[in-house]
Amino acid sequence: MSRTDPSKRLEAMPPYMFAELERRVADKRKAGIDVISLGIGDPDHATFPYIVEAMQAAVADPGNHQYPSNRGREEFRTALAGFYERRFGVEIDPETEVIPAIGAKECIYNLCFAFLDPGDVALASDPGYPVYTGGPILAGAEVELLPLLPEHGFAPDLDAIDPMALSKARLMFINFPNNPTGAIVPDGFFERVVELARKHEFLVVHDNAYSETTYDGYVAPSFLATPGAKEVGVEVFSLSKGFNMTGWRCAAILGNADAIQTYWRLKTNIDSGLFEAVQMAGAAALDGPREPLAEMNEIYARRRDLVVGALGEIGVEVSAPKGTIYVWAPVPEGHTSTTFAELVLEEAAVIVSPGSMYGPSGEGFFRISLTTPDERISEAVERMREHLS
Ligand SMILES: Cc1ncc(COP(=O)(O)O)c(C=O)c1O
């Protein structure tokens, strides 16, 4: 073994499927080809000015310059509780039922280390945000994939989960509106999850990264609004996508007080909390006007319709998603996710994400992100129409 070999846990992580595609993109760009990326989901518009102004004031205040506490600023916790009440009709005790997280990604990883031992199982949506599988693997636990299939509205089939996996399950990760499928939660699904979690004593983690990014009048609920949810679960709420704040690392965990206490206990050993100025800006974001969010959603809806229309013209039929910043589409006959993504890159110099990147059940699909400026999306769509029809 060499001194720079990774640990067995790191070695066990699935390969980074985008690596080969990235290499090709780099080659193309070097050759002067204008590649348009519809790969990553990172809002292209600036953070709303009222949030930036709150940050400017907070960053100038020496009171925010020292180590934050992992419990979080009262202002941020209270703003989250107020937001959950107004937006979701969920009552949150700001003292015990919420603490900040340095992004949902940190929170999900650390939940794995807080709750999973070797031999334990995490139930994870497939396809899904890669951290639902990477987190448990790094924590030395096992993952039971829950396929998200079109015939079930891209929700896990709870009746089909292996009983052995259920008996060892300690965590279940769910996420609606869903990345990468764009699906919204089917009626009654959260209620059934609560029932299952009660029966099998696992902790539900609802990843609520996209509740503010919805279209066509759809308003996404919080998992915590489901009767009994707080007894069995937590929700990870992120300001990244809805408030154009991906770079700020501003999120929170809300819900079951005992679970949050355990997560806090782990965090006190690992990080030193979320910069208090970011917490103050986060509070301003949550207390602020809703219009900027509505304007962003109009922009995404317009892009979504452009993409869905263009895909239809090249023979790829998709229904327009009601939430998230993604269009999830089946690859044309005769292709795998990867060969299609390669074809789009070669023929149209456009990057789409192969569905298999998000888990085995993502095979046969590709994902288009709507976070590219309008004119670049139009150009990408035009190229796909021209080269792939
Ligand atoms: C489902 C889901 N959860 C969490 C995240 C990450 O959120 P954050 O920026 O708060 O770490 C993403 C980002 O793409 C996501 O798609």
PDB file of N, CA and C and ligand atoms in Angstrom, residues 103-105 108 129 132 175 179 207 209-210 238 240-241 249 251 326, ligand 1:
ATOM      1  N   GLY A 103     -25.301  23.895   4.061  1.00  0.00           N
ATOM      2  CA  GLY A 103     -25.790  23.293   2.817  1.00  0.00           C
ATOM      3  C   GLY A 103     -26.428  21.947   3.119  1.00  0.00           C
ATOM      4  N   ALA A 104     -27.389  21.579   2.262  1.00  0.00           N
ATOM      5  CA  ALA A 104     -28.059  20.282   2.424  1.00  0.00           C
ATOM      6  C   ALA A 104     -27.063  19.137   2.264  1.00  0.00           C
ATOM      7  N   LYS A 105     -26.050  19.350   1.440  1.00  0.00           N
ATOM      8  CA  LYS A 105     -25.075  18.277   1.184  1.00  0.00           C
ATOM      9  C   LYS A 105     -24.353  17.893   2.473  1.00  0.00           C
ATOM     10  N   ILE A 108     -26.810  16.016   4.813  1.00  0.00           N
ATOM     11  CA  ILE A 108     -27.131  14.633   4.433  1.00  0.00           C
ATOM     12  C   ILE A 108     -25.943  13.713   4.730  1.00  0.00           C
ATOM     13  N   TYR A 129     -30.125  12.090  -5.824  1.00  0.00           N
ATOM     14  CA  TYR A 129     -28.977  12.949  -5.528  1.00  0.00           C
ATOM     15  C   TYR A 129     -27.860  12.033  -4.996  1.00  0.00           C
ATOM     16  N   TYR A 132     -27.117  10.462  -1.307  1.00  0.00           N
ATOM     17  CA  TYR A 132     -27.905   9.441  -0.591  1.00  0.00           C
ATOM     18  C   TYR A 132     -27.220   8.075  -0.645  1.00  0.00           C
ATOM     19  N   ASN A 175     -37.128  12.675  -1.576  1.00  0.00           N
ATOM     20  CA  ASN A 175     -36.895  14.021  -2.097  1.00  0.00           C
ATOM     21  C   ASN A 175     -37.965  14.385  -3.130  1.00  0.00           C
ATOM     22  N   ASN A 179     -35.071  15.622  -7.662  1.00  0.00           N
ATOM     23  CA  ASN A 179     -33.915  15.625  -8.553  1.00  0.00           C
ATOM     24  C   ASN A 179     -33.487  14.175  -8.712  1.00  0.00           C
ATOM     25  N   ASP A 207     -35.464  15.413   1.818  1.00  0.00           N
ATOM     26  CA  ASP A 207     -34.587  16.434   1.265  1.00  0.00           C
ATOM     27  C   ASP A 207     -35.467  17.436   0.517  1.00  0.00           C
ATOM     28  N   ALA A 209     -35.072  20.364  -1.170  1.00  0.00           N
ATOM     29  CA  ALA A 209     -34.198  21.336  -1.835  1.00  0.00           C
ATOM     30  C   ALA A 209     -34.948  22.181  -2.862  1.00  0.00           C
ATOM     31  N   TYR A 210     -36.151  21.721  -3.278  1.00  0.00           N
ATOM     32  CA  TYR A 210     -36.799  22.371  -4.430  1.00  0.00           C
ATOM     33  C   TYR A 210     -38.225  22.841  -4.171  1.00  0.00           C
ATOM     34  N   SER A 238     -33.077  23.709   2.046  1.00  0.00           N
ATOM     35  CA  SER A 238     -31.929  24.450   1.520  1.00  0.00           C
ATOM     36  C   SER A 238     -32.381  25.727   0.838  1.00  0.00           C
ATOM     37  N   SER A 240     -30.404  27.110  -1.296  1.00  0.00           N
ATOM     38  CA  SER A 240     -29.550  27.154  -2.492  1.00  0.00           C
ATOM     39  C   SER A 240     -30.302  27.466  -3.774  1.00  0.00           C
ATOM     40  N   LYS A 241     -31.320  26.673  -4.060  1.00  0.00           N
ATOM     41  CA  LYS A 241     -31.925  26.748  -5.395  1.00  0.00           C
ATOM     42  C   LYS A 241     -33.006  27.825  -5.458  1.00  0.00           C
ATOM     43  N   ARG A 249     -23.948  28.377   0.894  1.00  0.00           N
ATOM     44  CA  ARG A 249     -24.006  27.210   1.785  1.00  0.00           C
ATOM     45  C   ARG A 249     -24.951  27.480   2.960  1.00  0.00           C
ATOM     46  N   ALA A 251     -28.471  26.320   4.734  1.00  0.00           N
ATOM     47  CA  ALA A 251     -29.555  25.338   4.827  1.00  0.00           C
ATOM     48  C   ALA A 251     -29.874  25.091   6.299  1.00  0.00           C
ATOM     49  N   TYR A 326     -35.136  20.841 -13.570  1.00  0.00           N
ATOM     50  CA  TYR A 326     -34.663  19.790 -14.477  1.00  0.00           C
ATOM     51  C   TYR A 326     -35.782  19.261 -15.361  1.00  0.00           C
TER      52      TYR A 326
HETATM   53  C1  LIG B   1     -31.880  16.930  -4.175  1.00  0.00           C
HETATM   54  C2  LIG B   1     -30.766  17.809  -3.780  1.00  0.00           C
HETATM   55  N1  LIG B   1     -30.448  17.922  -2.492  1.00  0.00           N
HETATM   56  C3  LIG B   1     -29.450  18.724  -2.079  1.00  0.00           C
HETATM   57  C4  LIG B   1     -28.691  19.445  -2.980  1.00  0.00           C
HETATM   58  C5  LIG B   1     -27.570  20.299  -2.470  1.00  0.00           C
HETATM   59  O1  LIG B   1     -28.045  21.382  -1.762  1.00  0.00           O
HETATM   60  P1  LIG B   1     -27.048  22.377  -1.004  1.00  0.00           P
HETATM   61  O2  LIG B   1     -26.563  23.371  -2.008  1.00  0.00           O
HETATM   62  O3  LIG B   1     -27.907  22.986   0.050  1.00  0.00           O
HETATM   63  O4  LIG B   1     -25.931  21.555  -0.447  1.00  0.00           O
HETATM   64  C6  LIG B   1     -28.970  19.357  -4.325  1.00  0.00           C
HETATM   65  C7  LIG B   1     -28.146  20.079  -5.303  1.00  0.00           C
HETATM   66  O5  LIG B   1     -28.151  19.840  -6.473  1.00  0.00           O
HETATM   67  C8  LIG B   1     -30.031  18.520  -4.737  1.00  0.00           C
HETATM   68  O6  LIG B   1     -30.348  18.389  -6.023  1.00  0.00           O
END
